[in-house]
Short mmCIF file of N, CA, C and O in Angstrom, two decimals:
data_model
loop_
_atom_site.label_atom_id
_atom_site.label_comp_id
_atom_site.label_asym_id
_atom_site.label_seq_id
_atom_site.Cartn_x
_atom_site.Cartn_y
_atom_site.Cartn_z
N MET F 343 5.85 17.34 -8.63
CA MET F 343 5.84 17.12 -7.19
C MET F 343 4.65 16.25 -6.83
O MET F 343 3.54 16.46 -7.31
N LEU F 344 4.91 15.25 -5.99
CA LEU F 344 3.84 14.37 -5.53
C LEU F 344 3.04 15.04 -4.42
O LEU F 344 3.56 15.86 -3.68
N ASP F 345 1.78 14.67 -4.32
CA ASP F 345 0.95 15.22 -3.26
C ASP F 345 1.35 14.64 -1.90
O ASP F 345 1.58 15.37 -0.95
N LYS F 346 1.43 13.28 -1.83
CA LYS F 346 1.75 12.61 -0.57
C LYS F 346 2.76 11.50 -0.80
O LYS F 346 2.70 10.79 -1.79
N ILE F 347 3.63 11.33 0.19
CA ILE F 347 4.57 10.21 0.24
C ILE F 347 4.45 9.61 1.64
O ILE F 347 4.27 10.33 2.62
N LEU F 348 4.56 8.30 1.71
CA LEU F 348 4.58 7.60 3.00
C LEU F 348 5.93 6.95 3.19
O LEU F 348 6.41 6.22 2.30
N CYS F 349 6.56 7.20 4.34
CA CYS F 349 7.83 6.56 4.70
C CYS F 349 7.55 5.60 5.86
O CYS F 349 7.01 6.03 6.88
N VAL F 350 7.89 4.33 5.68
CA VAL F 350 7.64 3.31 6.70
C VAL F 350 8.98 2.76 7.17
O VAL F 350 9.69 2.11 6.40
N ASP F 351 9.31 3.06 8.43
CA ASP F 351 10.58 2.61 8.98
C ASP F 351 10.50 2.67 10.50
O ASP F 351 9.89 3.60 11.04
N ASP F 352 11.10 1.71 11.18
CA ASP F 352 11.06 1.69 12.65
C ASP F 352 12.09 2.61 13.29
O ASP F 352 12.02 2.90 14.47
N ASP F 353 13.03 3.11 12.51
CA ASP F 353 14.09 3.96 13.04
C ASP F 353 13.70 5.43 12.91
O ASP F 353 13.53 5.94 11.79
N SER F 354 13.57 6.12 14.04
CA SER F 354 13.11 7.51 14.03
C SER F 354 14.09 8.43 13.30
O SER F 354 13.68 9.40 12.66
N ILE F 355 15.37 8.14 13.36
CA ILE F 355 16.36 8.96 12.67
C ILE F 355 16.20 8.80 11.16
O ILE F 355 16.27 9.78 10.41
N THR F 356 15.96 7.58 10.71
CA THR F 356 15.74 7.34 9.28
C THR F 356 14.49 8.08 8.81
O THR F 356 14.48 8.68 7.73
N LEU F 357 13.43 8.05 9.62
CA LEU F 357 12.20 8.76 9.25
C LEU F 357 12.45 10.26 9.17
O LEU F 357 11.98 10.93 8.24
N MET F 358 13.19 10.80 10.13
CA MET F 358 13.49 12.22 10.13
C MET F 358 14.32 12.59 8.90
O MET F 358 14.04 13.58 8.21
N LEU F 359 15.33 11.77 8.59
CA LEU F 359 16.16 12.00 7.42
C LEU F 359 15.33 11.94 6.14
O LEU F 359 15.49 12.78 5.25
N CYS F 360 14.46 10.96 6.07
CA CYS F 360 13.59 10.80 4.91
C CYS F 360 12.77 12.07 4.69
O CYS F 360 12.72 12.61 3.58
N LYS F 361 12.16 12.57 5.76
CA LYS F 361 11.36 13.79 5.67
C LYS F 361 12.20 14.98 5.23
O LYS F 361 11.81 15.75 4.35
N LYS F 362 13.38 15.14 5.84
CA LYS F 362 14.24 16.29 5.53
C LYS F 362 14.70 16.28 4.07
O LYS F 362 14.69 17.31 3.40
N VAL F 363 15.11 15.12 3.58
CA VAL F 363 15.59 15.03 2.21
C VAL F 363 14.45 15.27 1.22
O VAL F 363 14.61 16.01 0.24
N ILE F 364 13.29 14.71 1.49
CA ILE F 364 12.13 14.92 0.61
C ILE F 364 11.74 16.39 0.59
O ILE F 364 11.45 16.95 -0.48
N GLU F 365 11.75 17.03 1.74
CA GLU F 365 11.44 18.46 1.81
C GLU F 365 12.48 19.29 1.05
O GLU F 365 12.14 20.20 0.30
N ARG F 366 13.74 18.96 1.24
CA ARG F 366 14.83 19.72 0.60
C ARG F 366 14.74 19.66 -0.92
O ARG F 366 15.05 20.62 -1.61
N VAL F 367 14.32 18.52 -1.45
CA VAL F 367 14.25 18.34 -2.89
C VAL F 367 12.88 18.78 -3.44
O VAL F 367 12.66 18.75 -4.64
N SER F 368 11.99 19.18 -2.54
CA SER F 368 10.61 19.55 -2.94
C SER F 368 9.97 18.42 -3.75
O SER F 368 9.46 18.63 -4.85
N PHE F 369 10.01 17.24 -3.18
CA PHE F 369 9.54 16.04 -3.87
C PHE F 369 8.07 15.75 -3.58
O PHE F 369 7.42 15.07 -4.35
N ALA F 370 7.55 16.26 -2.45
CA ALA F 370 6.15 16.01 -2.09
C ALA F 370 5.63 17.14 -1.22
O ALA F 370 6.38 17.78 -0.49
N HIS F 371 4.31 17.36 -1.34
CA HIS F 371 3.66 18.38 -0.50
C HIS F 371 3.52 17.90 0.94
O HIS F 371 3.64 18.69 1.87
N GLU F 372 3.23 16.60 1.10
CA GLU F 372 3.00 16.06 2.44
C GLU F 372 3.77 14.75 2.60
O GLU F 372 3.74 13.89 1.73
N ILE F 373 4.45 14.61 3.74
CA ILE F 373 5.23 13.41 4.03
C ILE F 373 4.62 12.75 5.27
O ILE F 373 4.65 13.31 6.36
N LEU F 374 4.07 11.57 5.07
CA LEU F 374 3.48 10.79 6.15
C LEU F 374 4.50 9.76 6.61
O LEU F 374 5.34 9.31 5.81
N THR F 375 4.41 9.35 7.87
CA THR F 375 5.32 8.33 8.37
C THR F 375 4.56 7.26 9.14
O THR F 375 3.50 7.51 9.69
N ALA F 376 5.14 6.07 9.15
CA ALA F 376 4.64 4.95 9.95
C ALA F 376 5.86 4.24 10.51
O ALA F 376 6.88 4.11 9.83
N LYS F 377 5.76 3.78 11.77
CA LYS F 377 6.91 3.17 12.44
C LYS F 377 7.06 1.68 12.18
O LYS F 377 8.04 1.07 12.59
N ASN F 378 6.08 1.10 11.52
CA ASN F 378 6.16 -0.32 11.16
C ASN F 378 5.07 -0.64 10.15
O ASN F 378 4.23 0.21 9.85
N GLY F 379 5.11 -1.86 9.63
CA GLY F 379 4.13 -2.26 8.63
C GLY F 379 2.70 -2.23 9.14
O GLY F 379 1.77 -1.92 8.39
N GLU F 380 2.52 -2.53 10.42
CA GLU F 380 1.17 -2.52 10.98
C GLU F 380 0.57 -1.11 10.95
O GLU F 380 -0.60 -0.94 10.56
N GLU F 381 1.35 -0.12 11.33
CA GLU F 381 0.86 1.27 11.26
C GLU F 381 0.51 1.65 9.83
O GLU F 381 -0.49 2.34 9.59
N ALA F 382 1.30 1.21 8.88
CA ALA F 382 1.04 1.52 7.47
C ALA F 382 -0.24 0.83 6.99
O ALA F 382 -1.05 1.43 6.29
N ILE F 383 -0.44 -0.43 7.40
CA ILE F 383 -1.66 -1.14 7.01
C ILE F 383 -2.89 -0.48 7.64
O ILE F 383 -3.93 -0.32 6.99
N VAL F 384 -2.78 -0.07 8.90
CA VAL F 384 -3.89 0.64 9.55
C VAL F 384 -4.23 1.90 8.75
O VAL F 384 -5.40 2.20 8.52
N TYR F 385 -3.21 2.62 8.31
CA TYR F 385 -3.43 3.82 7.50
C TYR F 385 -4.23 3.48 6.24
O TYR F 385 -5.24 4.13 5.93
N PHE F 386 -3.79 2.46 5.50
CA PHE F 386 -4.49 2.08 4.27
C PHE F 386 -5.88 1.51 4.57
O PHE F 386 -6.82 1.75 3.82
N ASN F 387 -6.02 0.78 5.69
CA ASN F 387 -7.33 0.26 6.09
C ASN F 387 -8.33 1.39 6.33
O ASN F 387 -9.51 1.28 5.98
N GLU F 388 -7.86 2.46 6.96
CA GLU F 388 -8.72 3.60 7.26
C GLU F 388 -9.03 4.42 6.00
O GLU F 388 -10.11 4.99 5.87
N LEU F 389 -8.09 4.46 5.09
CA LEU F 389 -8.26 5.24 3.87
C LEU F 389 -9.11 4.52 2.82
O LEU F 389 -9.81 5.18 2.03
N ALA F 390 -9.08 3.19 2.81
CA ALA F 390 -9.76 2.41 1.78
C ALA F 390 -11.25 2.74 1.65
O ALA F 390 -11.72 3.00 0.52
N PRO F 391 -12.04 2.75 2.74
CA PRO F 391 -13.47 3.05 2.57
C PRO F 391 -13.71 4.47 2.04
O PRO F 391 -14.65 4.70 1.27
N GLN F 392 -12.86 5.40 2.43
CA GLN F 392 -12.99 6.78 1.94
C GLN F 392 -12.77 6.83 0.43
O GLN F 392 -13.51 7.49 -0.30
N LEU F 393 -11.73 6.12 -0.04
CA LEU F 393 -11.42 6.10 -1.46
C LEU F 393 -12.52 5.38 -2.25
O LEU F 393 -12.84 5.77 -3.36
N GLN F 394 -13.11 4.36 -1.67
CA GLN F 394 -14.20 3.65 -2.34
C GLN F 394 -15.42 4.56 -2.51
O GLN F 394 -16.15 4.44 -3.49
N GLN F 395 -15.61 5.48 -1.57
CA GLN F 395 -16.72 6.42 -1.64
C GLN F 395 -16.42 7.61 -2.54
O GLN F 395 -17.30 8.16 -3.18
N ASP F 396 -15.17 8.04 -2.56
CA ASP F 396 -14.77 9.24 -3.29
C ASP F 396 -13.42 9.00 -3.94
O ASP F 396 -12.39 9.05 -3.28
N GLN F 397 -13.43 8.77 -5.25
CA GLN F 397 -12.20 8.45 -5.99
C GLN F 397 -11.21 9.62 -6.06
O GLN F 397 -10.09 9.45 -6.53
N THR F 398 -11.63 10.80 -5.60
CA THR F 398 -10.72 11.95 -5.64
C THR F 398 -9.90 12.09 -4.37
O THR F 398 -9.06 12.98 -4.27
N ILE F 399 -10.11 11.19 -3.38
CA ILE F 399 -9.34 11.23 -2.14
C ILE F 399 -7.86 11.05 -2.47
O ILE F 399 -7.48 10.15 -3.22
N SER F 400 -7.04 11.89 -1.88
CA SER F 400 -5.60 11.82 -2.10
C SER F 400 -4.98 10.73 -1.22
O SER F 400 -5.36 10.58 -0.06
N TYR F 401 -4.05 9.99 -1.80
CA TYR F 401 -3.30 8.98 -1.05
C TYR F 401 -1.86 8.98 -1.54
O TYR F 401 -1.57 9.51 -2.61
N PRO F 402 -0.94 8.40 -0.76
CA PRO F 402 0.47 8.40 -1.19
C PRO F 402 0.65 7.64 -2.50
O PRO F 402 0.24 6.50 -2.62
N LYS F 403 1.27 8.31 -3.44
CA LYS F 403 1.57 7.66 -4.72
C LYS F 403 2.93 6.98 -4.68
O LYS F 403 3.28 6.22 -5.56
N LEU F 404 3.69 7.27 -3.61
CA LEU F 404 5.00 6.65 -3.43
C LEU F 404 5.18 6.31 -1.96
O LEU F 404 4.88 7.13 -1.09
N VAL F 405 5.63 5.08 -1.72
CA VAL F 405 5.88 4.61 -0.36
C VAL F 405 7.31 4.09 -0.29
O VAL F 405 7.70 3.23 -1.09
N PHE F 406 8.08 4.64 0.65
CA PHE F 406 9.40 4.11 0.95
C PHE F 406 9.22 3.13 2.09
O PHE F 406 8.70 3.50 3.14
N LEU F 407 9.66 1.89 1.90
CA LEU F 407 9.38 0.82 2.85
C LEU F 407 10.65 0.11 3.30
O LEU F 407 11.40 -0.41 2.48
N ASP F 408 10.86 0.08 4.61
CA ASP F 408 11.94 -0.70 5.19
C ASP F 408 11.48 -2.16 5.26
O ASP F 408 10.28 -2.44 5.32
N LEU F 409 12.41 -3.08 5.28
CA LEU F 409 12.07 -4.50 5.39
C LEU F 409 12.12 -5.01 6.82
O LEU F 409 11.25 -5.75 7.25
N ASN F 410 13.15 -4.63 7.55
CA ASN F 410 13.39 -5.18 8.88
C ASN F 410 12.82 -4.25 9.95
O ASN F 410 13.48 -3.28 10.34
N MET F 411 11.60 -4.58 10.38
CA MET F 411 10.92 -3.78 11.40
C MET F 411 10.22 -4.72 12.37
O MET F 411 9.83 -5.83 12.00
N PRO F 412 10.03 -4.26 13.60
CA PRO F 412 9.27 -5.08 14.56
C PRO F 412 7.77 -4.99 14.26
O PRO F 412 7.34 -4.17 13.45
N ILE F 413 7.00 -5.79 14.93
CA ILE F 413 5.54 -5.85 14.86
C ILE F 413 5.07 -6.39 13.52
O ILE F 413 4.48 -7.45 13.46
N MET F 414 5.31 -5.68 12.42
CA MET F 414 5.03 -6.18 11.07
C MET F 414 6.14 -5.69 10.16
O MET F 414 6.30 -4.49 9.96
N ASN F 415 6.92 -6.63 9.64
CA ASN F 415 8.04 -6.23 8.78
C ASN F 415 7.56 -5.87 7.37
O ASN F 415 6.37 -5.97 7.06
N GLY F 416 8.48 -5.47 6.54
CA GLY F 416 8.13 -5.05 5.19
C GLY F 416 7.51 -6.15 4.35
O GLY F 416 6.57 -5.90 3.59
N TRP F 417 8.00 -7.38 4.48
CA TRP F 417 7.43 -8.49 3.71
C TRP F 417 5.99 -8.76 4.14
O TRP F 417 5.11 -8.97 3.29
N GLU F 418 5.76 -8.77 5.45
CA GLU F 418 4.41 -8.99 5.96
C GLU F 418 3.47 -7.87 5.51
O GLU F 418 2.32 -8.12 5.16
N PHE F 419 3.98 -6.65 5.51
CA PHE F 419 3.18 -5.53 5.03
C PHE F 419 2.80 -5.73 3.57
O PHE F 419 1.63 -5.58 3.19
N LEU F 420 3.78 -6.04 2.72
CA LEU F 420 3.51 -6.21 1.28
C LEU F 420 2.50 -7.33 1.04
O LEU F 420 1.58 -7.18 0.23
N ASP F 421 2.64 -8.45 1.76
CA ASP F 421 1.68 -9.54 1.62
C ASP F 421 0.28 -9.11 2.05
O ASP F 421 -0.71 -9.39 1.37
N ASN F 422 0.20 -8.42 3.18
CA ASN F 422 -1.08 -7.93 3.69
C ASN F 422 -1.71 -6.95 2.71
O ASN F 422 -2.91 -7.00 2.44
N TYR F 423 -0.92 -6.05 2.17
CA TYR F 423 -1.37 -5.06 1.20
C TYR F 423 -1.98 -5.75 -0.02
O TYR F 423 -3.07 -5.39 -0.47
N LEU F 424 -1.29 -6.75 -0.53
CA LEU F 424 -1.81 -7.50 -1.69
C LEU F 424 -3.07 -8.29 -1.33
O LEU F 424 -4.04 -8.29 -2.08
N ASN F 425 -3.05 -8.96 -0.19
CA ASN F 425 -4.19 -9.79 0.22
C ASN F 425 -5.45 -8.98 0.46
O ASN F 425 -6.56 -9.50 0.32
N ASN F 426 -5.30 -7.70 0.82
CA ASN F 426 -6.45 -6.82 1.02
C ASN F 426 -6.94 -6.21 -0.29
O ASN F 426 -7.92 -5.47 -0.30
N GLY F 427 -6.27 -6.49 -1.39
CA GLY F 427 -6.66 -5.94 -2.69
C GLY F 427 -6.28 -4.48 -2.86
O GLY F 427 -6.78 -3.80 -3.75
N TYR F 428 -5.38 -4.00 -2.01
CA TYR F 428 -5.02 -2.59 -2.07
C TYR F 428 -4.21 -2.25 -3.32
O TYR F 428 -4.17 -1.09 -3.73
N ASN F 429 -3.59 -3.24 -3.92
CA ASN F 429 -2.84 -2.97 -5.14
C ASN F 429 -3.77 -2.48 -6.25
O ASN F 429 -3.38 -1.68 -7.08
N GLU F 430 -5.02 -2.97 -6.24
CA GLU F 430 -6.00 -2.51 -7.22
C GLU F 430 -6.65 -1.20 -6.78
O GLU F 430 -6.82 -0.28 -7.56
N LEU F 431 -7.02 -1.12 -5.50
CA LEU F 431 -7.70 0.07 -5.00
C LEU F 431 -6.79 1.30 -5.05
O LEU F 431 -7.19 2.37 -5.52
N PHE F 432 -5.58 1.16 -4.58
CA PHE F 432 -4.59 2.25 -4.61
C PHE F 432 -3.68 2.03 -5.82
O PHE F 432 -2.47 1.87 -5.68
N SER F 433 -4.28 2.01 -6.98
CA SER F 433 -3.59 1.55 -8.19
C SER F 433 -2.39 2.41 -8.58
O SER F 433 -1.48 1.92 -9.25
N GLU F 434 -2.37 3.66 -8.18
CA GLU F 434 -1.25 4.53 -8.55
C GLU F 434 -0.10 4.47 -7.55
O GLU F 434 0.96 5.04 -7.80
N ALA F 435 -0.30 3.82 -6.43
CA ALA F 435 0.74 3.75 -5.39
C ALA F 435 1.87 2.82 -5.82
O ALA F 435 1.63 1.68 -6.21
N LYS F 436 3.07 3.32 -5.75
CA LYS F 436 4.27 2.53 -6.06
C LYS F 436 5.15 2.50 -4.82
O LYS F 436 5.15 3.42 -4.01
N PHE F 437 5.91 1.43 -4.69
CA PHE F 437 6.74 1.21 -3.51
C PHE F 437 8.20 1.12 -3.90
O PHE F 437 8.54 0.52 -4.91
N ILE F 438 9.02 1.72 -3.04
CA ILE F 438 10.47 1.56 -3.15
C ILE F 438 10.93 0.99 -1.83
O ILE F 438 10.69 1.58 -0.76
N VAL F 439 11.52 -0.18 -1.89
CA VAL F 439 12.10 -0.78 -0.69
C VAL F 439 13.39 -0.02 -0.42
O VAL F 439 14.25 0.11 -1.29
N LEU F 440 13.46 0.54 0.78
CA LEU F 440 14.63 1.30 1.21
C LEU F 440 15.17 0.58 2.44
O LEU F 440 14.61 0.68 3.52
N SER F 441 16.23 -0.19 2.23
CA SER F 441 16.67 -1.09 3.28
C SER F 441 18.18 -1.10 3.43
O SER F 441 18.91 -0.74 2.50
N SER F 442 18.63 -1.54 4.59
CA SER F 442 20.07 -1.68 4.82
C SER F 442 20.53 -3.12 4.55
O SER F 442 21.70 -3.42 4.67
N THR F 443 19.60 -3.99 4.19
CA THR F 443 19.95 -5.38 3.94
C THR F 443 20.86 -5.49 2.71
O THR F 443 20.73 -4.72 1.77
N ILE F 444 21.75 -6.46 2.75
CA ILE F 444 22.63 -6.70 1.60
C ILE F 444 22.39 -8.09 1.01
O ILE F 444 23.13 -8.55 0.17
N ASP F 445 21.32 -8.73 1.46
CA ASP F 445 20.99 -10.07 1.01
C ASP F 445 20.43 -10.02 -0.42
O ASP F 445 19.38 -9.41 -0.65
N PRO F 446 21.11 -10.64 -1.38
CA PRO F 446 20.61 -10.62 -2.77
C PRO F 446 19.21 -11.25 -2.89
O PRO F 446 18.45 -10.89 -3.79
N PHE F 447 18.87 -12.17 -2.00
CA PHE F 447 17.54 -12.77 -2.02
C PHE F 447 16.46 -11.71 -1.81
O PHE F 447 15.41 -11.75 -2.44
N ASP F 448 16.73 -10.75 -0.92
CA ASP F 448 15.75 -9.68 -0.67
C ASP F 448 15.52 -8.86 -1.93
O ASP F 448 14.38 -8.50 -2.25
N VAL F 449 16.60 -8.53 -2.62
CA VAL F 449 16.47 -7.75 -3.86
C VAL F 449 15.62 -8.53 -4.87
O VAL F 449 14.71 -7.98 -5.49
N GLU F 450 15.89 -9.81 -5.02
CA GLU F 450 15.13 -10.64 -5.96
C GLU F 450 13.67 -10.78 -5.53
O GLU F 450 12.76 -10.74 -6.36
N LYS F 451 13.45 -10.97 -4.24
CA LYS F 451 12.09 -11.16 -3.75
C LYS F 451 11.21 -9.94 -4.01
O LYS F 451 10.02 -10.09 -4.28
N THR F 452 11.78 -8.75 -3.94
CA THR F 452 10.97 -7.55 -4.19
C THR F 452 10.38 -7.55 -5.60
O THR F 452 9.32 -6.98 -5.82
N LYS F 453 11.04 -8.21 -6.52
CA LYS F 453 10.55 -8.26 -7.91
C LYS F 453 9.26 -9.04 -8.05
O LYS F 453 8.57 -8.93 -9.05
N SER F 454 8.91 -9.84 -7.03
CA SER F 454 7.67 -10.61 -7.09
C SER F 454 6.45 -9.79 -6.68
O SER F 454 5.32 -10.26 -6.79
N TYR F 455 6.66 -8.57 -6.24
CA TYR F 455 5.56 -7.69 -5.84
C TYR F 455 5.34 -6.65 -6.94
O TYR F 455 6.24 -5.83 -7.20
N PRO F 456 4.18 -6.67 -7.58
CA PRO F 456 3.97 -5.79 -8.75
C PRO F 456 4.04 -4.30 -8.44
O PRO F 456 4.36 -3.50 -9.33
N MET F 457 3.78 -3.91 -7.22
CA MET F 457 3.77 -2.48 -6.89
C MET F 457 5.15 -1.96 -6.49
O MET F 457 5.35 -0.76 -6.39
N VAL F 458 6.12 -2.86 -6.30
CA VAL F 458 7.48 -2.44 -5.93
C VAL F 458 8.25 -2.11 -7.21
O VAL F 458 8.43 -2.96 -8.07
N ILE F 459 8.72 -0.87 -7.29
CA ILE F 459 9.40 -0.43 -8.51
C ILE F 459 10.93 -0.37 -8.38
O ILE F 459 11.62 -0.27 -9.37
N ASP F 460 11.41 -0.44 -7.11
CA ASP F 460 12.87 -0.36 -6.95
C ASP F 460 13.28 -0.83 -5.57
O ASP F 460 12.46 -0.91 -4.65
N PHE F 461 14.55 -1.15 -5.44
CA PHE F 461 15.16 -1.54 -4.18
C PHE F 461 16.40 -0.67 -4.03
O PHE F 461 17.31 -0.73 -4.85
N LEU F 462 16.40 0.18 -3.00
CA LEU F 462 17.52 1.09 -2.77
C LEU F 462 18.11 0.87 -1.39
O LEU F 462 17.40 0.48 -0.46
N SER F 463 19.39 1.16 -1.27
CA SER F 463 20.06 1.03 0.02
C SER F 463 19.92 2.32 0.82
O SER F 463 20.00 3.41 0.26
N LYS F 464 19.71 2.15 2.14
CA LYS F 464 19.65 3.30 3.03
C LYS F 464 21.01 3.96 3.08
O LYS F 464 22.02 3.29 2.90
N PRO F 465 21.07 5.20 3.37
CA PRO F 465 19.97 6.13 3.63
C PRO F 465 19.47 6.75 2.33
O PRO F 465 20.16 6.74 1.31
N ILE F 466 18.28 7.32 2.39
CA ILE F 466 17.75 8.05 1.24
C ILE F 466 18.62 9.29 1.02
O ILE F 466 19.12 9.88 1.99
N THR F 467 18.85 9.61 -0.23
CA THR F 467 19.69 10.76 -0.54
C THR F 467 19.00 11.69 -1.52
O THR F 467 18.06 11.30 -2.22
N LYS F 468 19.50 12.89 -1.57
CA LYS F 468 19.01 13.89 -2.52
C LYS F 468 19.16 13.36 -3.95
O LYS F 468 18.27 13.51 -4.79
N GLU F 469 20.28 12.71 -4.22
CA GLU F 469 20.54 12.17 -5.57
C GLU F 469 19.52 11.09 -5.94
O GLU F 469 19.08 11.03 -7.10
N MET F 470 19.13 10.25 -5.00
CA MET F 470 18.12 9.22 -5.26
C MET F 470 16.81 9.88 -5.70
O MET F 470 16.18 9.45 -6.67
N LEU F 471 16.41 10.90 -4.96
CA LEU F 471 15.15 11.58 -5.27
C LEU F 471 15.22 12.33 -6.59
O LEU F 471 14.26 12.32 -7.36
N GLU F 472 16.33 12.96 -6.84
CA GLU F 472 16.48 13.67 -8.12
C GLU F 472 16.44 12.69 -9.27
O GLU F 472 15.87 12.97 -10.33
N ASN F 473 17.01 11.51 -9.09
CA ASN F 473 16.95 10.46 -10.10
C ASN F 473 15.51 10.00 -10.31
O ASN F 473 15.07 9.80 -11.44
N LEU F 474 14.76 9.83 -9.23
CA LEU F 474 13.34 9.46 -9.34
C LEU F 474 12.54 10.54 -10.04
O LEU F 474 11.67 10.24 -10.87
N LYS F 475 12.82 11.80 -9.74
CA LYS F 475 12.13 12.92 -10.40
C LYS F 475 12.36 12.88 -11.90
O LYS F 475 11.44 13.10 -12.68
N SER F 476 13.59 12.60 -12.31
CA SER F 476 13.91 12.60 -13.72
C SER F 476 13.26 11.44 -14.48
O SER F 476 13.02 11.53 -15.66
N LYS F 477 12.94 10.36 -13.75
CA LYS F 477 12.28 9.20 -14.37
C LYS F 477 10.79 9.42 -14.54
O LYS F 477 10.16 8.75 -15.35
N SER F 478 10.20 10.32 -13.73
CA SER F 478 8.76 10.48 -13.79
C SER F 478 8.32 11.60 -14.68
O SER F 478 8.99 12.22 -15.36
#
């Protein structure tokens, strides 16, 4: 079981579903949410100095990220995350793009981000999480 998971999505129903499914499968102790990429970056911005001071600070080891969001979309978030050096600082954090897009370009583009480990179609399901559990 993971300590923390972050779900980033602008749709409140998707966030609620994400939390419910993760709880049902006992996949994480704590489920954090952000409504867009900007909220997620603010979270990591606030956590970064704490982690630099104390390497034992807990942070999400798995982030479910939507691509199509207002304010800061998933691509902008991933670029910002990399540009801030968070891929090194939060070295154990892995990302799964969870999107409703069917554009093959999006699937290919996710492969250019070293921290993205998978691209899954919404909605998140119990089977998806059980499959992830069996891989870890």
